[in-house]
Structures are given as structure tokens and as C-alpha cells.
CSV table of C-alpha atoms and ligand atoms in Angstrom, one decimal:
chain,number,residue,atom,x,y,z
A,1,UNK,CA,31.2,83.5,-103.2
A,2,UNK,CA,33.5,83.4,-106.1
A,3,UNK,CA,35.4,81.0,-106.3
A,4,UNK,CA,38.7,82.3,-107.7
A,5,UNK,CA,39.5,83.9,-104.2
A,6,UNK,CA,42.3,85.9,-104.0
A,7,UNK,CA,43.1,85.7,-107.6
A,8,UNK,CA,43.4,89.1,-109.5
A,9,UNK,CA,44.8,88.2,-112.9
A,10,UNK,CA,44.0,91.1,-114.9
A,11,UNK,CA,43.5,93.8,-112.4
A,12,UNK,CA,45.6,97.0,-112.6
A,13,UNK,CA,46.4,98.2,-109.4
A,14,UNK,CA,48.7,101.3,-108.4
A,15,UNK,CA,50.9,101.2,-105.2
A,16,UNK,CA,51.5,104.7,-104.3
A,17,UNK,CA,55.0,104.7,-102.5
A,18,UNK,CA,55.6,101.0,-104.0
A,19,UNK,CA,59.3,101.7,-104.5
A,20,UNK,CA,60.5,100.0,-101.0
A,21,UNK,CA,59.1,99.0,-97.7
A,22,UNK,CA,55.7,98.0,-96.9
A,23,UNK,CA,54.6,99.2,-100.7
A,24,UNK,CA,57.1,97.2,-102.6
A,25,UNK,CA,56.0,94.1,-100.4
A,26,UNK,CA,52.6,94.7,-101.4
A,27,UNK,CA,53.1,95.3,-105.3
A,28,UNK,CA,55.0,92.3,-105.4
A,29,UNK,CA,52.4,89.8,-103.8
A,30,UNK,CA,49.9,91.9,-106.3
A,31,UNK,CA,51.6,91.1,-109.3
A,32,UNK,CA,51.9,87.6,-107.7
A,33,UNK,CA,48.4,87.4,-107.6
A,34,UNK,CA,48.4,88.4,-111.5
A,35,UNK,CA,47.7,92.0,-111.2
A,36,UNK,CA,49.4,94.3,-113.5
A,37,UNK,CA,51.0,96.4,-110.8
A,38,UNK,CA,51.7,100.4,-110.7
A,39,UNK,CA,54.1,101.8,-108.7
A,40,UNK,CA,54.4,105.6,-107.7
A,41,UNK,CA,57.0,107.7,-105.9
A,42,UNK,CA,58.9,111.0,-105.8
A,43,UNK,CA,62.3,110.0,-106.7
A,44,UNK,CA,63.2,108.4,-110.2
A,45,UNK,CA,66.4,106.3,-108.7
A,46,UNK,CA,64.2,104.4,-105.9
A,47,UNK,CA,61.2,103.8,-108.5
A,48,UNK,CA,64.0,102.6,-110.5
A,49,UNK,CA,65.8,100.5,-108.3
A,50,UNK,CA,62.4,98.2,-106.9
A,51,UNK,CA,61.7,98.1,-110.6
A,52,UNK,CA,64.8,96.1,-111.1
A,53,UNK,CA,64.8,94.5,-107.9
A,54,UNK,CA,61.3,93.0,-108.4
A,55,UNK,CA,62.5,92.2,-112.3
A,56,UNK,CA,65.2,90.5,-110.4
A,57,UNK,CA,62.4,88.1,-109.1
A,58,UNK,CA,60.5,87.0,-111.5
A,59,UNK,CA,57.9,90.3,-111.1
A,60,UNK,CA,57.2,92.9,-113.7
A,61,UNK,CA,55.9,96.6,-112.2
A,62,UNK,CA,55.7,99.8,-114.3
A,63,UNK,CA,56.9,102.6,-112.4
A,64,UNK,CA,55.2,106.3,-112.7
A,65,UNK,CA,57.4,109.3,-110.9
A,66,UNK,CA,54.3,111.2,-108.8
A,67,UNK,CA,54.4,113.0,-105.3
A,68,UNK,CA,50.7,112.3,-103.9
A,69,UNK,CA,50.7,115.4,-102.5
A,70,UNK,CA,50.7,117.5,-105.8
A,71,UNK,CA,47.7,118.0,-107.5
A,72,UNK,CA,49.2,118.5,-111.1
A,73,UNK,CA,51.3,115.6,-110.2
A,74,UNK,CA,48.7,112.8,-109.4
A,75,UNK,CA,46.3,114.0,-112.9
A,76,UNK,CA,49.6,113.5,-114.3
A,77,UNK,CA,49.3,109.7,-113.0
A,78,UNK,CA,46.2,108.6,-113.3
A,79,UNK,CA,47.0,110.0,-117.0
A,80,UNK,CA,49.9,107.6,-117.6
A,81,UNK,CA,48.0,105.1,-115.9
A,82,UNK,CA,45.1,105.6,-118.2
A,83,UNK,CA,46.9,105.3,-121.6
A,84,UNK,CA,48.6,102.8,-120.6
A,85,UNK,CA,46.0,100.3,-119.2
A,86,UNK,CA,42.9,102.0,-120.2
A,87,UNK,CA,41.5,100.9,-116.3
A,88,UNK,CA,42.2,101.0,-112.8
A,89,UNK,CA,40.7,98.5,-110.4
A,90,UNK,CA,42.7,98.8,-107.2
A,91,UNK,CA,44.3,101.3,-105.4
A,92,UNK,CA,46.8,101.0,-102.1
A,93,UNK,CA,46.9,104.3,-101.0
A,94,UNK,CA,50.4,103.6,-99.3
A,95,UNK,CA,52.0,106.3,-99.0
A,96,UNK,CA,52.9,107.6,-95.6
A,97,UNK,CA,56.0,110.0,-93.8
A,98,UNK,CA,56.7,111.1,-90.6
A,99,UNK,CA,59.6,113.9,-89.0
A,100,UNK,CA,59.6,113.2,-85.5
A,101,UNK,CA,58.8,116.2,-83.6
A,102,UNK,CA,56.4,118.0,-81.0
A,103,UNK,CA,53.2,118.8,-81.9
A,104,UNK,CA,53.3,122.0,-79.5
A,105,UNK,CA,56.6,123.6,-79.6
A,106,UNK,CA,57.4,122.2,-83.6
A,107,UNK,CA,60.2,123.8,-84.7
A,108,UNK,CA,59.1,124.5,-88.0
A,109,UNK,CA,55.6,125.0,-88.6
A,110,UNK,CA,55.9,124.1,-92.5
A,111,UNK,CA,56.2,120.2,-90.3
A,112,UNK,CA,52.4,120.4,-90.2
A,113,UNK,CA,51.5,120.8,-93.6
A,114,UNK,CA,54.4,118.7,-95.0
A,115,UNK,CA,53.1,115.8,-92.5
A,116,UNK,CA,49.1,116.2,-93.3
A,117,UNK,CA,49.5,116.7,-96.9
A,118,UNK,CA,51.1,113.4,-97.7
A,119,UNK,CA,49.5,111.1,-95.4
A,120,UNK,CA,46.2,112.7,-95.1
A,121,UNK,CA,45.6,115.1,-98.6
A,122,UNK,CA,47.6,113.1,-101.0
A,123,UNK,CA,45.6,110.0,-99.8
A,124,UNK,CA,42.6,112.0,-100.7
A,125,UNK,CA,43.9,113.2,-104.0
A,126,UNK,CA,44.4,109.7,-105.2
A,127,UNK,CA,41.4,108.4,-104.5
A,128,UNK,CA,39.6,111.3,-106.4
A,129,UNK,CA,41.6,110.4,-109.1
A,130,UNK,CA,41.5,106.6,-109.0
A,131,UNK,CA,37.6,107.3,-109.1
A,132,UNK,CA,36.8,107.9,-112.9
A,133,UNK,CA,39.4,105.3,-113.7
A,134,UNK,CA,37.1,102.9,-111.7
A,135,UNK,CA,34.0,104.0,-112.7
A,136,UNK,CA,34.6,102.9,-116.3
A,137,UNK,CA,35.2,99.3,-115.0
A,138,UNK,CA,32.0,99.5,-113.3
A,139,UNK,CA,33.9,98.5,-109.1
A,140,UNK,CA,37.1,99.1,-107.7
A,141,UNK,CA,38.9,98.8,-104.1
A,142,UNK,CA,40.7,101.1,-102.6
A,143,UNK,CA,42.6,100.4,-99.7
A,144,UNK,CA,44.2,102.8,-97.1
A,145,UNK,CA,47.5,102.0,-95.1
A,146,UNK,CA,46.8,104.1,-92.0
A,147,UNK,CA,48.7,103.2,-88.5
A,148,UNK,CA,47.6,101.9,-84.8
A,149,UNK,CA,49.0,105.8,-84.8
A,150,UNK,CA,45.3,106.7,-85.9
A,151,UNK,CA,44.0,105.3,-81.8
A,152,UNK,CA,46.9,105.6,-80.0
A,153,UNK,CA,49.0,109.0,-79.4
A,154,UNK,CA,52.6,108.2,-79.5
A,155,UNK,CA,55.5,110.9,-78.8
A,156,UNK,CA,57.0,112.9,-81.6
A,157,UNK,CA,54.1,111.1,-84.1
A,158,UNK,CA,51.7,113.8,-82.7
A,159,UNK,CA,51.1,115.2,-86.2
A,160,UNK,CA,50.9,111.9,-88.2
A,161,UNK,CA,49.2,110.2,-85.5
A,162,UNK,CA,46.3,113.1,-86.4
A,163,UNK,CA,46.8,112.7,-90.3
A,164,UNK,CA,45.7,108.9,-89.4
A,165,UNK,CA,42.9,109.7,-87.5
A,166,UNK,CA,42.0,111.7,-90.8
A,167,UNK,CA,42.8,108.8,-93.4
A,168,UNK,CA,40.9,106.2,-91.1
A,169,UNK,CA,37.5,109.0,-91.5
A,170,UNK,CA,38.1,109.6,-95.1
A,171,UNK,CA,38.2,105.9,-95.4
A,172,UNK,CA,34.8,105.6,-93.7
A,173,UNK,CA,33.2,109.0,-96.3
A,174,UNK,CA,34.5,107.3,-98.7
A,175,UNK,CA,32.9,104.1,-98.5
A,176,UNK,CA,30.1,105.8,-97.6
A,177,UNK,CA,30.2,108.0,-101.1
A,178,UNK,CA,31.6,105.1,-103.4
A,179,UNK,CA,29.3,102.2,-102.3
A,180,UNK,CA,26.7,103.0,-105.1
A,181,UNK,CA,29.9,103.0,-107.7
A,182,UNK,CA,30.6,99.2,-106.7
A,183,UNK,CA,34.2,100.9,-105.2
A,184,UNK,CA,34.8,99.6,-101.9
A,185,UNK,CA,37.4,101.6,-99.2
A,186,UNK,CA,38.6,99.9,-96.4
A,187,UNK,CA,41.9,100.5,-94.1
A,188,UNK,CA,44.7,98.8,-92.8
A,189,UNK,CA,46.4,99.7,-89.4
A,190,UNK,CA,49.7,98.3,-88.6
A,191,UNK,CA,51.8,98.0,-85.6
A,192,UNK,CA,55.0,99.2,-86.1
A,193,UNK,CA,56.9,97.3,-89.0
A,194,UNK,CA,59.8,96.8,-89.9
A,195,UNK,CA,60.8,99.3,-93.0
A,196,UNK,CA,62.7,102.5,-93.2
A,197,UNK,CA,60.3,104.6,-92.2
A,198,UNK,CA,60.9,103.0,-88.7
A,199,UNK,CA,64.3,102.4,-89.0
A,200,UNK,CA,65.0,104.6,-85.9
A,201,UNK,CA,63.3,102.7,-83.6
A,202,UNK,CA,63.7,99.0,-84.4
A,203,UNK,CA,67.5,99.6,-84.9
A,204,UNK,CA,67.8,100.5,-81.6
A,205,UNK,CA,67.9,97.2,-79.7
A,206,UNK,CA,66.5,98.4,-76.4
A,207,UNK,CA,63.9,100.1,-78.1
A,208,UNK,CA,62.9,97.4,-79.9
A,209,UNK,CA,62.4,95.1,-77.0
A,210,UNK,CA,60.3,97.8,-75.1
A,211,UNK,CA,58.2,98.0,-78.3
A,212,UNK,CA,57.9,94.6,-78.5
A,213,UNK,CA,56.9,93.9,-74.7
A,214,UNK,CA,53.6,96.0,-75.5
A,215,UNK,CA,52.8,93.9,-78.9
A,216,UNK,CA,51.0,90.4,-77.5
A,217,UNK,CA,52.8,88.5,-80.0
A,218,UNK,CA,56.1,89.7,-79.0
A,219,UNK,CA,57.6,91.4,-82.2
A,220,UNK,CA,57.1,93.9,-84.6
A,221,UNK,CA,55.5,93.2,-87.7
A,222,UNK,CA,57.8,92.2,-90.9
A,223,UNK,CA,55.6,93.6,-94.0
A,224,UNK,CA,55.0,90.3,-95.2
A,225,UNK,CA,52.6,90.3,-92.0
A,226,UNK,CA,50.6,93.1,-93.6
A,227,UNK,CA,50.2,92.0,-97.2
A,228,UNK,CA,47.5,89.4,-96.4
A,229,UNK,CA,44.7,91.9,-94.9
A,230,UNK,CA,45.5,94.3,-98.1
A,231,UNK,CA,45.3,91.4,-100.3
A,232,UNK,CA,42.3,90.1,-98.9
A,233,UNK,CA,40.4,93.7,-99.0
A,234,UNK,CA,41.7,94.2,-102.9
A,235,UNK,CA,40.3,90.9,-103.5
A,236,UNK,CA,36.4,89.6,-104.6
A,237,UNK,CA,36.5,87.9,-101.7
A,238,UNK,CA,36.1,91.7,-99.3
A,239,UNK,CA,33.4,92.4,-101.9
A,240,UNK,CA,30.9,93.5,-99.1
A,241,UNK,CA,33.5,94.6,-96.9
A,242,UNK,CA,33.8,98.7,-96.5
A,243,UNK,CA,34.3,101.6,-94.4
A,244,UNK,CA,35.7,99.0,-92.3
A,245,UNK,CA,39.6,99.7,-90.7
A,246,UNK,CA,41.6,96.2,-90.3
A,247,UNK,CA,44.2,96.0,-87.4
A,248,UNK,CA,47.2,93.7,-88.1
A,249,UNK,CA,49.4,94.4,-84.7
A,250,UNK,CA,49.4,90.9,-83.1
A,251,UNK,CA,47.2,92.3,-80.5
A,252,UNK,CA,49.0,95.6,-79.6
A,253,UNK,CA,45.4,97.6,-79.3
A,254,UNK,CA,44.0,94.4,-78.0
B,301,NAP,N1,56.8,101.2,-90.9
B,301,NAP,C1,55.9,101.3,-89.9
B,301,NAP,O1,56.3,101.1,-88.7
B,301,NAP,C2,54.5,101.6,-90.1
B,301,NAP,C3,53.6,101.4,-89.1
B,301,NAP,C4,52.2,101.7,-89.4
B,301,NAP,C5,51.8,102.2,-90.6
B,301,NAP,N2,52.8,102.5,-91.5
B,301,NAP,C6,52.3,103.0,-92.8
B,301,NAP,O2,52.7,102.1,-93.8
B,301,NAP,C7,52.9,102.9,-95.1
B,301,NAP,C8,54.2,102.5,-95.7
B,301,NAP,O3,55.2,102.9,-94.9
B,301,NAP,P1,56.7,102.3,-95.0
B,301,NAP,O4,57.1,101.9,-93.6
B,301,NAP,O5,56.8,101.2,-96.0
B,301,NAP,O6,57.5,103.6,-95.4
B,301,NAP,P2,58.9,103.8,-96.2
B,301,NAP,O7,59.7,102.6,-96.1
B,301,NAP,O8,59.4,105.1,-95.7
B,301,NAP,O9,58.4,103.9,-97.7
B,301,NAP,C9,57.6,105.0,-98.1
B,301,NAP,C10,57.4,105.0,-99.6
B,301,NAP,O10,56.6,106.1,-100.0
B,301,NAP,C11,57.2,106.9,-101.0
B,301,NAP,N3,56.8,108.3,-100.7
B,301,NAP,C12,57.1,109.0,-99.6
B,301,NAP,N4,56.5,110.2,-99.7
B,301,NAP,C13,55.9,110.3,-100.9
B,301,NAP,C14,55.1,111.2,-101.6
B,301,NAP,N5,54.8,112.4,-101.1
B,301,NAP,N6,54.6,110.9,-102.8
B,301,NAP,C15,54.8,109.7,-103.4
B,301,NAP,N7,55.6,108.7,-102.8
B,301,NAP,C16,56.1,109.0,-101.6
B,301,NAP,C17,58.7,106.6,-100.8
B,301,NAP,O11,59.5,106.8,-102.0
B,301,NAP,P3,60.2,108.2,-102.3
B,301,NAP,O12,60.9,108.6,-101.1
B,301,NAP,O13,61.0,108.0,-103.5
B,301,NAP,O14,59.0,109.2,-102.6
B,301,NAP,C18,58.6,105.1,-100.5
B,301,NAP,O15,58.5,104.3,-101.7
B,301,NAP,C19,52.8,104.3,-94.6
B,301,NAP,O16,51.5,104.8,-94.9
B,301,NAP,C20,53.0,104.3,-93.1
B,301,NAP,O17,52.4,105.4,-92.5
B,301,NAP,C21,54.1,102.2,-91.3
């Protein structure tokens, strides 16, 4: 085993979607842990402010405008990303949206592809792109942030709850296709947490507590409950861990 654990001095790892919520929380343990951190996202003010937020304490990220849905948009990336650091070693694929909405009487059927082509297509568009990158260094990790979602319908998630499913196969392929490249892909499925994306449900108070009273532990997750498992899996210590998908939902699908 080597020793250095969960040390990653040198490693450059990109964040998709690290400009707040679970992402930001994740980039900033990362660079923490010595990585030289990338950040992605589609607006330039939000990469902006967690830039300075993070600069604010003590942590250093460069910041690359890319929506992981866009093709042209994500060579762009792993462009920067390669004239810049020459390398990638780890990826968090952690992007992720939802509209709430019926799956069967949506409104608007462009919901659909909006919702499967960021969770589901951009997640495979990044990790096509992180793979040459990694292949120069010889390994890499890739880590997925999929959703209980991915097991368990939910109401007005129908959509994303079927992009999860997806991400938590394409994790499993993927592993499957990488392993003789050294890259190792895992997943992580959270409970809900507590970020914007989910804003609409843990600001409502009764809500909350109903949501709560079906987690074991008795609360939603905070994102610093997350950043552990995707630390663990970026690190040498998960080095013959993959195709494997890690629940962190204090016993919700227990
Ligand atoms: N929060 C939960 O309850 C929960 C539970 C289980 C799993 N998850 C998963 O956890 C991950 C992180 O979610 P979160 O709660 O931290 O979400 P969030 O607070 O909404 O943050 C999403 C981040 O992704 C960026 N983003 C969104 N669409 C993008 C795109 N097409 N291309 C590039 N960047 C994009 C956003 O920045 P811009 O808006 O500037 O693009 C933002 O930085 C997601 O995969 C989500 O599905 C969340």
C-alpha cells in the first residue's frame, strides 16, 4: 500500500461544475490535498466568484469557462488544460441539473435532452476527453457524482433519475474499457445534499423533515459528507477499486 494515502501533491485534477456546491467543496479539499485543481462551468461570474472565494481561503484553482454538454466546448478544455499543465490525472465528473417535471406529460419536450445531455452525455464527453490527457501519465481516476436518484424513482426527477441510471452504467463500461490504461472510474451516489440544486426542497422546513425521516441518520447530507468517498476514490489508496458505485446517504437505500 502506499503509504502517502490520500496525498495528491502534484496531481491535476478538473472539477466540472466546481464553481459552488458539491463541486466547489470538492476542489477545495483537492487542492487541500496538494492537487493543482481545475474548475469548469458555463457562466464566467460564478467561475469567477469560487475563484475568489477559494483565494479567500488560502486555496488557489484555475478556472476554465466550458458547458460539458458541448462538444466544441469540452476539446476547448482539455486544450486549456493541456497547455497549461501538460497532464491530467483526475477527473470529478460533477456536473449535474435537474427541471422538475413529469416524465409523461413534460411540458416541453426539449426537458429531455437538456436533462440527459448534461448529466448523462456531457459526463461522457469528459471522460473521452480526459482520456488522452491520462494516457500520457500512464493512470488516472475518474470519478462520477451520480445520485441515490440512479435506484430510486423520485417525483418530478423522472428524467434525471434515468440520466443516473445512465452515468452509474457508463461508469461500469468505462472501468471496464480503461482498466488496461491504469484509469480507474468509480461513482458516488448521494442522498440529497445540501446545495442549490436542492435548494427547493431543504428550504422548505416540512419537507425537509419528511426527507429526513427516510435517511437513517436523520439529516441530509452537508457536501463536506461527500468529499471523503471522492477523495478516497481520486486517491492511490482506491487504486484497485473500479466500476464500483459508492453510496454516501447515511443509510437512506439501506
Ligand atoms: N444536491 C443534491 O441534493 C444532490 C444529490 C445527489 C446527487 N447530486 C449531484 O451532485 C452533483 C453536484 O450538484 P450540486 O448539488 O452541487 O449542484 P449545483 O449547486 O447546482 O452546482 C452545479 C454546478 O455545475 C455547473 N454546471 C451546471 N450545468 C453545467 C454544464 N452544462 N456545464 C458545465 N457546468 C455546469 C454550475 O455552474 P454554472 O451554472 O455556472 O454552469 C455549478 O457550478 C450533481 O451531479 C448532482 O446531480 C446532488
Amino acid at each position: 500500500m502506499n503509504e502517502m494515502g490520500l496525498d495528491l501533491t502534484g496531481k491535476v485534477a478538473l472539477v466540472t461544475g466546481g464553481s459552488r456546491g458539491l463541486g466547489k467543496a470538492i476542489a477545495m479539499a483537492m487542492a487541500g490535498k496538494g492537487a493543482h485543481v481545475v474548475i469548469c462551468g458555463r457562466k464566467q461570474e460564478n467561475l469567477d466568484q469560487a475563484v475568489a472565494d477559494l483565494h479567500e481561503k488560502g486555496v488557489e484553482v484555475a478556472a476554465f469557462r466550458a458547458n460539458v454538454g458541448l462538444p466544441d466546448e469540452v476539446a476547448n478544455l482539455f486544450q486549456s488544460i493541456e497547455a497549461r499543465f501538460g497532464k491530467l490525472d483526475i477527473l470529478v465528473n460533477n456536473v449535474g441539473m435537474n427541471i422538475l417535471t413529469p416524465s409523461v406529460a413534460m411540458a416541453d419536450d426539449g426537458l429531455w435532452d437538456k436533462i440527459i445531455t448534461t448529466n448523462l452525455k456531457g459526463t461522457f464527453l469528459t471522460s473521452r476527453g480526459a482520456v488522452p490527457l491520462m494516457r500520457k501519465v500512464g493512470r488516472g481516476k475518474i470519478i462520477n457524482i451520480s445520485s441515490i436518484a440512479a435506484r430510486k424513482a423520485a417525483m418530478g426527477m423522472g428524467i434525471y433519475c434515468v440520466a443516473k441510471a445512465g452515468v452509474d452504467m457508463l461508469t461500469r463500461v468505462l472501468a471496464v474499457e480503461l482498466a488496461q490504461d491504469h484509469i480507474t472510474v468509480n461513482a458516488v451516489a448521494p442522498c440529497m445534499v445540501r446545495t442549490q440544486f436542492s435548494q427547493p426542497f431543504w428550504s422548505n422546513e416540512s419537507l425537509l423533515k419528511q426527507i429526513a425521516a427516510g435517511i437513517p441518520m436523520g439529516r441530509i447530507a452537508e457536501p463536506d459528507d461527500v468529499v471523503g468517498t471522492v477523495l478516497f476514490l481520486s486517491s492511490d489508496l482506491a487504486d484497485f477499486v473500479t466500476g464500483e458505485i459508492m453510496t454516501v446517504d447515511g443509510g437512506a437505500m439501506a
